[in-house]
């Protein structure tokens, strides 16, 4: 039993053909459009978790604030929060099925853990801020809005890739082997 | 036809939350299958080592885009049943640029980080903690960056319209671009890593071909479905060429009417202008342009027959597609007077009905006044059927007067504030849960020697702040046995430009009588900083204005005091009688009091009939007064907010001041000047 586990751990199954995985993702998105009438989203759920933590720390300040305040006293009671939880569970299911779940810090062999985590944290803060500003992230604006052919979403996507490529060289070390 | 939860306004229901969880499950599963639980794989796109992001994302995007186009093409659903995010250039450009930096640094995005966390990636956990922090940071900085958040707001914009292409043309071009990106990605990966399993593979060729064929298929599908709908209206089949000609006309704006122009012409009461909403009844009932007819596409030609080749017929839906098809079909049947509303209902809302305070750019005083006039005119419910088509009950469209069940269904909604105007002991005993108690007299005071005047904006704003009201709140005012308390509060809201308030018909008495929820708890209130706008009150006038109107034809002065006070038979003021030429319409005639003291407005039809006897047209100058301004506020509300009179002003100081100024002329029973009756 132990050896079997060890074997499977060493041999995670390969990822799907990216195009077919993309088609599946597209069908999930289509289902979201048809059933919910709204696309996929992730940053909205995260922001509401942020609002709820902010409520725990300073309830009256949060309720009185202009942005979080309009989400009321129970910001978690929102479909995107549930979608975010679903995303985690769905990915967990897939990762376990393919023996891909493993505790690790993903980084280049030559990069240190703190180095990678510092970048992850900084990137997270920027993205948390940027996706509130743009009213969505890669899922909500890029993918969903793009599939709806919304001008602003496609402008967002173009800007995202443009600045990503412009910045990539400066932060490449975290992936050096 | 499928109804999405969004179109049913049910995204907050527990069923929607459960379905969102399921959709999320599929989302997470697909992301993980694609290998998006690996930050290294995600970052690879920026170094051309692993182009999975491009392959997966654009495969998904194109799949969903084509799927949706086919769903719409087959008539299974409509695009406006999906939440279409607004285009806000400033926010989305800056947001996109920042996001790119964050993406390449963190090597995660919010959705993939959830997948990464599930696959045990500690960096995903740290990233998510950062994202939460970034969201909180955004909230804290919001007052500073508010202008950026709305900078360049264009409402709902479709890319094909922005770049001047047809939807199908753009869809095909986009699909071709995605296929090209797939091949370039494979080529780049091969050049960089030596691996490129899909480059030139039969799979990629077949996949590319399938996408392009599906995109091309839309050209075949759309004319067919357009023909089908035209046939049902009894017309010939629409061909692709007509569609092209039509789109060209659309681009050149030959057959358009701009929202601002429509708004002005409607407000001016242009007699032969017919506005037609072609959306489904449920959406029409939720909101429509005031005075619009709701006609299903299939019945359009028959329903509009009486208006053929007379005044302009303006069609609208949420977007362009439906009215364009409808207009084409009408033209074939000999209608030469059909126009489309530029940018549809969304454009109308964005361009005419967005409050001045929410607009990205400051407006000139003239423009601001224009917007306020539009908002006042169009934000009003009216029964609007000319064609024998079923229409909404009066209070269904963006109501000014709401019923108890409307409030019951919305209690606890963020941004909804209920204000109870009953005497404090009654409030203390039991009230609508969460409601705030207010003595409406606290909004009034002595100004310049005249008692009981509505306080100036800073003092009202200070009180709003203490009650925790915010400019974007929807305020529901609930009265005891004096419905005119709610409208006096309404005058205070309007003085600060807070137009989003509604009156609950029947007051607390009706609520209690229906056995609805009540408690005695005081609500938790967070003090706000309500801005003291000074430019919103363009409706209060003083005695000079009234005196200047005396004897001028065209201005109607309405005295809403009880008849005995009007005639001078009774008096509790310096002089007995009324302003010369003023008509008497006691405020109490506009309401009905039930035996258990629930006061409701009379039906709109009855009110409309009564006032049409007194006031020649909807844009006649009207000045309303009573003794102190309190009762008059109710008549002002009825005229402006329920009946749509556009030029109604409020003489707050009223008979108290007029009677006490001996230089001002009065009339009474002995020397009456009869007005129009």
mmCIF file of N, CA, C and O in Angstrom, chain B residues 77-148:
data_model
loop_
_atom_site.group_PDB
_atom_site.id
_atom_site.type_symbol
_atom_site.label_atom_id
_atom_site.label_comp_id
_atom_site.label_asym_id
_atom_site.label_seq_id
_atom_site.Cartn_x
_atom_site.Cartn_y
_atom_site.Cartn_z
ATOM 1 N N UNK B 77 -31.780 31.715 -26.084
ATOM 2 C CA UNK B 77 -31.621 32.738 -25.048
ATOM 3 C C UNK B 77 -31.197 34.037 -25.707
ATOM 4 O O UNK B 77 -30.909 34.063 -26.901
ATOM 5 N N UNK B 78 -31.213 35.088 -24.927
ATOM 6 C CA UNK B 78 -30.790 36.377 -25.452
ATOM 7 C C UNK B 78 -29.571 36.864 -24.691
ATOM 8 O O UNK B 78 -29.394 36.567 -23.523
ATOM 9 N N UNK B 79 -28.777 37.643 -25.393
ATOM 10 C CA UNK B 79 -27.535 38.125 -24.804
ATOM 11 C C UNK B 79 -27.815 39.008 -23.587
ATOM 12 O O UNK B 79 -27.042 39.047 -22.638
ATOM 13 N N UNK B 80 -28.941 39.697 -23.601
ATOM 14 C CA UNK B 80 -29.200 40.604 -22.485
ATOM 15 C C UNK B 80 -29.665 39.860 -21.229
ATOM 16 O O UNK B 80 -29.953 40.473 -20.214
ATOM 17 N N UNK B 81 -29.751 38.525 -21.339
ATOM 18 C CA UNK B 81 -30.045 37.760 -20.125
ATOM 19 C C UNK B 81 -28.769 37.449 -19.351
ATOM 20 O O UNK B 81 -28.811 36.804 -18.309
ATOM 21 N N UNK B 82 -27.646 37.885 -19.919
ATOM 22 C CA UNK B 82 -26.366 37.673 -19.239
ATOM 23 C C UNK B 82 -25.890 39.024 -18.724
ATOM 24 O O UNK B 82 -26.103 40.050 -19.373
ATOM 25 N N UNK B 83 -25.307 38.997 -17.554
ATOM 26 C CA UNK B 83 -24.758 40.234 -16.986
ATOM 27 C C UNK B 83 -23.610 40.714 -17.872
ATOM 28 O O UNK B 83 -22.611 40.020 -18.030
ATOM 29 N N UNK B 84 -23.772 41.877 -18.482
ATOM 30 C CA UNK B 84 -22.742 42.434 -19.360
ATOM 31 C C UNK B 84 -22.038 43.550 -18.601
ATOM 32 O O UNK B 84 -22.639 44.581 -18.306
ATOM 33 N N UNK B 85 -20.778 43.292 -18.286
ATOM 34 C CA UNK B 85 -20.046 44.273 -17.481
ATOM 35 C C UNK B 85 -19.852 45.561 -18.277
ATOM 36 O O UNK B 85 -19.635 45.510 -19.494
ATOM 37 N N UNK B 86 -19.897 46.694 -17.607
ATOM 38 C CA UNK B 86 -19.680 47.946 -18.331
ATOM 39 C C UNK B 86 -18.239 48.085 -18.767
ATOM 40 O O UNK B 86 -17.337 47.494 -18.166
ATOM 41 N N UNK B 87 -18.056 48.823 -19.828
ATOM 42 C CA UNK B 87 -16.710 49.181 -20.258
ATOM 43 C C UNK B 87 -16.337 50.485 -19.589
ATOM 44 O O UNK B 87 -17.042 51.482 -19.739
ATOM 45 N N UNK B 88 -15.251 50.434 -18.808
ATOM 46 C CA UNK B 88 -14.781 51.632 -18.110
ATOM 47 C C UNK B 88 -13.305 51.749 -18.469
ATOM 48 O O UNK B 88 -12.458 51.102 -17.859
ATOM 49 N N UNK B 89 -13.037 52.528 -19.504
ATOM 50 C CA UNK B 89 -11.692 52.493 -20.088
ATOM 51 C C UNK B 89 -10.597 52.739 -19.072
ATOM 52 O O UNK B 89 -9.646 51.965 -18.972
ATOM 53 N N UNK B 90 -10.724 53.821 -18.294
ATOM 54 C CA UNK B 90 -9.654 54.179 -17.366
ATOM 55 C C UNK B 90 -9.365 53.049 -16.400
ATOM 56 O O UNK B 90 -8.223 52.590 -16.259
ATOM 57 N N UNK B 91 -10.425 52.566 -15.739
ATOM 58 C CA UNK B 91 -10.264 51.534 -14.719
ATOM 59 C C UNK B 91 -9.743 50.243 -15.335
ATOM 60 O O UNK B 91 -8.904 49.551 -14.754
ATOM 61 N N UNK B 92 -10.210 49.900 -16.520
ATOM 62 C CA UNK B 92 -9.814 48.621 -17.084
ATOM 63 C C UNK B 92 -8.429 48.671 -17.719
ATOM 64 O O UNK B 92 -7.708 47.676 -17.713
ATOM 65 N N UNK B 93 -8.047 49.825 -18.231
ATOM 66 C CA UNK B 93 -6.674 49.929 -18.762
ATOM 67 C C UNK B 93 -5.677 49.898 -17.601
ATOM 68 O O UNK B 93 -4.752 49.087 -17.580
ATOM 69 N N UNK B 94 -5.902 50.760 -16.606
ATOM 70 C CA UNK B 94 -4.969 50.793 -15.464
ATOM 71 C C UNK B 94 -5.012 49.449 -14.722
ATOM 72 O O UNK B 94 -3.976 48.882 -14.377
ATOM 73 N N UNK B 95 -6.220 48.940 -14.518
ATOM 74 C CA UNK B 95 -6.364 47.649 -13.845
ATOM 75 C C UNK B 95 -5.654 46.542 -14.611
ATOM 76 O O UNK B 95 -4.962 45.710 -14.026
ATOM 77 N N UNK B 96 -5.803 46.524 -15.924
ATOM 78 C CA UNK B 96 -5.163 45.491 -16.755
ATOM 79 C C UNK B 96 -3.651 45.588 -16.688
ATOM 80 O O UNK B 96 -2.949 44.576 -16.557
ATOM 81 N N UNK B 97 -3.137 46.815 -16.741
ATOM 82 C CA UNK B 97 -1.682 46.997 -16.696
ATOM 83 C C UNK B 97 -1.126 46.531 -15.349
ATOM 84 O O UNK B 97 -0.116 45.822 -15.288
ATOM 85 N N UNK B 98 -1.808 46.912 -14.268
ATOM 86 C CA UNK B 98 -1.368 46.473 -12.937
ATOM 87 C C UNK B 98 -1.473 44.955 -12.825
ATOM 88 O O UNK B 98 -0.585 44.283 -12.295
ATOM 89 N N UNK B 99 -2.581 44.441 -13.319
ATOM 90 C CA UNK B 99 -2.836 43.011 -13.207
ATOM 91 C C UNK B 99 -1.724 42.211 -13.871
ATOM 92 O O UNK B 99 -1.252 41.195 -13.344
ATOM 93 N N UNK B 100 -1.274 42.684 -15.041
ATOM 94 C CA UNK B 100 -0.207 41.985 -15.761
ATOM 95 C C UNK B 100 1.056 41.884 -14.913
ATOM 96 O O UNK B 100 1.707 40.840 -14.846
ATOM 97 N N UNK B 101 1.375 43.005 -14.234
ATOM 98 C CA UNK B 101 2.565 43.012 -13.359
ATOM 99 C C UNK B 101 2.365 41.995 -12.226
ATOM 100 O O UNK B 101 3.245 41.171 -11.945
ATOM 101 N N UNK B 102 1.194 42.044 -11.612
ATOM 102 C CA UNK B 102 0.918 41.115 -10.520
ATOM 103 C C UNK B 102 0.931 39.669 -10.989
ATOM 104 O O UNK B 102 1.396 38.767 -10.287
ATOM 105 N N UNK B 103 0.435 39.442 -12.186
ATOM 106 C CA UNK B 103 0.328 38.080 -12.722
ATOM 107 C C UNK B 103 1.725 37.500 -12.942
ATOM 108 O O UNK B 103 2.011 36.351 -12.572
ATOM 109 N N UNK B 104 2.596 38.280 -13.525
ATOM 110 C CA UNK B 104 3.922 37.745 -13.838
ATOM 111 C C UNK B 104 4.763 37.610 -12.560
ATOM 112 O O UNK B 104 5.593 36.713 -12.437
ATOM 113 N N UNK B 105 4.515 38.461 -11.577
ATOM 114 C CA UNK B 105 5.237 38.332 -10.305
ATOM 115 C C UNK B 105 4.726 37.145 -9.502
ATOM 116 O O UNK B 105 5.487 36.293 -9.054
ATOM 117 N N UNK B 106 3.414 37.116 -9.324
ATOM 118 C CA UNK B 106 2.832 36.078 -8.475
ATOM 119 C C UNK B 106 2.705 34.747 -9.175
ATOM 120 O O UNK B 106 2.646 33.695 -8.538
ATOM 121 N N UNK B 107 2.648 34.802 -10.506
ATOM 122 C CA UNK B 107 2.465 33.607 -11.333
ATOM 123 C C UNK B 107 1.151 32.888 -11.014
ATOM 124 O O UNK B 107 1.011 31.687 -11.275
ATOM 125 N N UNK B 108 0.243 33.599 -10.429
ATOM 126 C CA UNK B 108 -1.105 33.079 -10.209
ATOM 127 C C UNK B 108 -2.082 34.165 -10.590
ATOM 128 O O UNK B 108 -1.728 35.337 -10.599
ATOM 129 N N UNK B 109 -3.299 33.770 -10.843
ATOM 130 C CA UNK B 109 -4.383 34.741 -10.853
ATOM 131 C C UNK B 109 -5.417 34.184 -9.874
ATOM 132 O O UNK B 109 -5.269 33.056 -9.403
ATOM 133 N N UNK B 110 -6.449 34.944 -9.542
ATOM 134 C CA UNK B 110 -7.327 34.475 -8.461
ATOM 135 C C UNK B 110 -7.908 33.073 -8.681
ATOM 136 O O UNK B 110 -7.912 32.253 -7.753
ATOM 137 N N UNK B 111 -8.388 32.765 -9.873
ATOM 138 C CA UNK B 111 -9.005 31.456 -10.106
ATOM 139 C C UNK B 111 -7.990 30.332 -10.067
ATOM 140 O O UNK B 111 -8.190 29.293 -9.423
ATOM 141 N N UNK B 112 -6.857 30.547 -10.741
ATOM 142 C CA UNK B 112 -5.850 29.487 -10.776
ATOM 143 C C UNK B 112 -5.217 29.286 -9.397
ATOM 144 O O UNK B 112 -4.806 28.176 -9.059
ATOM 145 N N UNK B 113 -5.168 30.349 -8.607
ATOM 146 C CA UNK B 113 -4.592 30.197 -7.267
ATOM 147 C C UNK B 113 -5.463 29.287 -6.404
ATOM 148 O O UNK B 113 -4.957 28.526 -5.572
ATOM 149 N N UNK B 114 -6.780 29.349 -6.626
ATOM 150 C CA UNK B 114 -7.654 28.421 -5.903
ATOM 151 C C UNK B 114 -7.311 26.987 -6.296
ATOM 152 O O UNK B 114 -7.249 26.089 -5.449
ATOM 153 N N UNK B 115 -7.055 26.773 -7.589
ATOM 154 C CA UNK B 115 -6.663 25.447 -8.060
ATOM 155 C C UNK B 115 -5.293 25.074 -7.498
ATOM 156 O O UNK B 115 -5.065 23.934 -7.077
ATOM 157 N N UNK B 116 -4.386 26.053 -7.473
ATOM 158 C CA UNK B 116 -3.046 25.804 -6.950
ATOM 159 C C UNK B 116 -3.079 25.446 -5.468
ATOM 160 O O UNK B 116 -2.386 24.526 -5.013
ATOM 161 N N UNK B 117 -3.916 26.153 -4.744
ATOM 162 C CA UNK B 117 -4.060 25.862 -3.312
ATOM 163 C C UNK B 117 -4.553 24.428 -3.124
ATOM 164 O O UNK B 117 -4.056 23.689 -2.271
ATOM 165 N N UNK B 118 -5.503 24.038 -3.965
ATOM 166 C CA UNK B 118 -6.046 22.680 -3.882
ATOM 167 C C UNK B 118 -4.969 21.644 -4.173
ATOM 168 O O UNK B 118 -4.994 20.543 -3.630
ATOM 169 N N UNK B 119 -4.025 22.016 -5.023
ATOM 170 C CA UNK B 119 -2.956 21.078 -5.367
ATOM 171 C C UNK B 119 -1.774 21.221 -4.415
ATOM 172 O O UNK B 119 -0.697 20.692 -4.681
ATOM 173 N N UNK B 120 -1.957 21.969 -3.316
ATOM 174 C CA UNK B 120 -0.940 22.020 -2.268
ATOM 175 C C UNK B 120 0.135 23.061 -2.465
ATOM 176 O O UNK B 120 1.169 23.007 -1.805
ATOM 177 N N UNK B 121 -0.075 24.005 -3.369
ATOM 178 C CA UNK B 121 0.969 24.998 -3.622
ATOM 179 C C UNK B 121 0.949 26.068 -2.532
ATOM 180 O O UNK B 121 -0.028 26.825 -2.402
ATOM 181 N N UNK B 122 2.047 26.161 -1.776
ATOM 182 C CA UNK B 122 2.136 27.159 -0.704
ATOM 183 C C UNK B 122 2.189 28.562 -1.293
ATOM 184 O O UNK B 122 1.634 29.510 -0.749
ATOM 185 N N UNK B 123 2.842 28.668 -2.456
ATOM 186 C CA UNK B 123 2.901 30.001 -3.078
ATOM 187 C C UNK B 123 1.506 30.496 -3.468
ATOM 188 O O UNK B 123 1.241 31.695 -3.463
ATOM 189 N N UNK B 124 0.615 29.549 -3.784
ATOM 190 C CA UNK B 124 -0.768 29.948 -4.098
ATOM 191 C C UNK B 124 -1.460 30.476 -2.849
ATOM 192 O O UNK B 124 -2.209 31.450 -2.894
ATOM 193 N N UNK B 125 -1.173 29.840 -1.732
ATOM 194 C CA UNK B 125 -1.758 30.285 -0.465
ATOM 195 C C UNK B 125 -1.301 31.705 -0.135
ATOM 196 O O UNK B 125 -2.102 32.582 0.197
ATOM 197 N N UNK B 126 -0.002 31.916 -0.265
ATOM 198 C CA UNK B 126 0.555 33.240 0.024
ATOM 199 C C UNK B 126 -0.021 34.272 -0.945
ATOM 200 O O UNK B 126 -0.388 35.387 -0.563
ATOM 201 N N UNK B 127 -0.123 33.860 -2.214
ATOM 202 C CA UNK B 127 -0.684 34.755 -3.229
ATOM 203 C C UNK B 127 -2.110 35.162 -2.853
ATOM 204 O O UNK B 127 -2.489 36.335 -2.918
ATOM 205 N N UNK B 128 -2.906 34.168 -2.441
ATOM 206 C CA UNK B 128 -4.301 34.453 -2.092
ATOM 207 C C UNK B 128 -4.398 35.386 -0.891
ATOM 208 O O UNK B 128 -5.245 36.283 -0.851
ATOM 209 N N UNK B 129 -3.505 35.170 0.077
ATOM 210 C CA UNK B 129 -3.478 36.084 1.225
ATOM 211 C C UNK B 129 -3.197 37.496 0.735
ATOM 212 O O UNK B 129 -3.830 38.461 1.173
ATOM 213 N N UNK B 130 -2.266 37.607 -0.213
ATOM 214 C CA UNK B 130 -1.974 38.917 -0.797
ATOM 215 C C UNK B 130 -3.177 39.499 -1.511
ATOM 216 O O UNK B 130 -3.466 40.694 -1.410
ATOM 217 N N UNK B 131 -3.905 38.641 -2.231
ATOM 218 C CA UNK B 131 -5.070 39.120 -2.981
ATOM 219 C C UNK B 131 -6.141 39.663 -2.045
ATOM 220 O O UNK B 131 -6.752 40.703 -2.308
ATOM 221 N N UNK B 132 -6.333 38.947 -0.939
ATOM 222 C CA UNK B 132 -7.289 39.440 0.057
ATOM 223 C C UNK B 132 -6.821 40.797 0.575
ATOM 224 O O UNK B 132 -7.586 41.755 0.645
ATOM 225 N N UNK B 133 -5.514 40.869 0.876
ATOM 226 C CA UNK B 133 -4.951 42.138 1.358
ATOM 227 C C UNK B 133 -5.123 43.242 0.336
ATOM 228 O O UNK B 133 -5.478 44.368 0.673
ATOM 229 N N UNK B 134 -4.887 42.911 -0.933
ATOM 230 C CA UNK B 134 -5.021 43.906 -1.996
ATOM 231 C C UNK B 134 -6.448 44.407 -2.117
ATOM 232 O O UNK B 134 -6.686 45.584 -2.398
ATOM 233 N N UNK B 135 -7.416 43.496 -1.894
ATOM 234 C CA UNK B 135 -8.831 43.899 -1.960
ATOM 235 C C UNK B 135 -9.151 44.857 -0.824
ATOM 236 O O UNK B 135 -9.846 45.861 -1.006
ATOM 237 N N UNK B 136 -8.633 44.534 0.369
ATOM 238 C CA UNK B 136 -8.874 45.405 1.531
ATOM 239 C C UNK B 136 -8.214 46.759 1.286
ATOM 240 O O UNK B 136 -8.815 47.814 1.545
ATOM 241 N N UNK B 137 -7.012 46.704 0.731
ATOM 242 C CA UNK B 137 -6.291 47.943 0.407
ATOM 243 C C UNK B 137 -7.131 48.800 -0.545
ATOM 244 O O UNK B 137 -7.253 50.014 -0.382
ATOM 245 N N UNK B 138 -7.722 48.135 -1.537
ATOM 246 C CA UNK B 138 -8.555 48.854 -2.504
ATOM 247 C C UNK B 138 -9.698 49.564 -1.791
ATOM 248 O O UNK B 138 -9.982 50.730 -2.048
ATOM 249 N N UNK B 139 -10.327 48.822 -0.885
ATOM 250 C CA UNK B 139 -11.458 49.421 -0.146
ATOM 251 C C UNK B 139 -11.005 50.641 0.648
ATOM 252 O O UNK B 139 -11.678 51.661 0.676
ATOM 253 N N UNK B 140 -9.833 50.518 1.275
ATOM 254 C CA UNK B 140 -9.349 51.633 2.095
ATOM 255 C C UNK B 140 -8.995 52.835 1.222
ATOM 256 O O UNK B 140 -9.174 53.975 1.623
ATOM 257 N N UNK B 141 -8.474 52.557 0.034
ATOM 258 C CA UNK B 141 -8.058 53.655 -0.839
ATOM 259 C C UNK B 141 -9.192 54.161 -1.721
ATOM 260 O O UNK B 141 -9.020 55.111 -2.474
ATOM 261 N N UNK B 142 -10.348 53.509 -1.638
ATOM 262 C CA UNK B 142 -11.425 53.823 -2.585
ATOM 263 C C UNK B 142 -11.768 55.310 -2.666
ATOM 264 O O UNK B 142 -11.927 55.854 -3.761
ATOM 265 N N UNK B 143 -11.875 56.007 -1.505
ATOM 266 C CA UNK B 143 -12.210 57.435 -1.614
ATOM 267 C C UNK B 143 -11.203 58.208 -2.461
ATOM 268 O O UNK B 143 -11.568 59.166 -3.127
ATOM 269 N N UNK B 144 -9.936 57.756 -2.452
ATOM 270 C CA UNK B 144 -8.903 58.473 -3.196
ATOM 271 C C UNK B 144 -8.987 58.156 -4.692
ATOM 272 O O UNK B 144 -8.771 59.012 -5.546
ATOM 273 N N UNK B 145 -9.309 56.891 -5.017
ATOM 274 C CA UNK B 145 -9.245 56.481 -6.421
ATOM 275 C C UNK B 145 -10.620 56.388 -7.055
ATOM 276 O O UNK B 145 -10.769 55.842 -8.138
ATOM 277 N N UNK B 146 -11.617 56.916 -6.354
ATOM 278 C CA UNK B 146 -12.988 56.783 -6.867
ATOM 279 C C UNK B 146 -13.113 57.276 -8.304
ATOM 280 O O UNK B 146 -13.795 56.672 -9.122
ATOM 281 N N UNK B 147 -12.444 58.379 -8.605
ATOM 282 C CA UNK B 147 -12.608 58.948 -9.949
ATOM 283 C C UNK B 147 -12.024 58.008 -11.005
ATOM 284 O O UNK B 147 -12.556 57.891 -12.103
ATOM 285 N N UNK B 148 -10.932 57.305 -10.646
ATOM 286 C CA UNK B 148 -10.351 56.358 -11.604
ATOM 287 C C UNK B 148 -11.292 55.169 -11.832
ATOM 288 O O UNK B 148 -11.407 54.637 -12.931
#
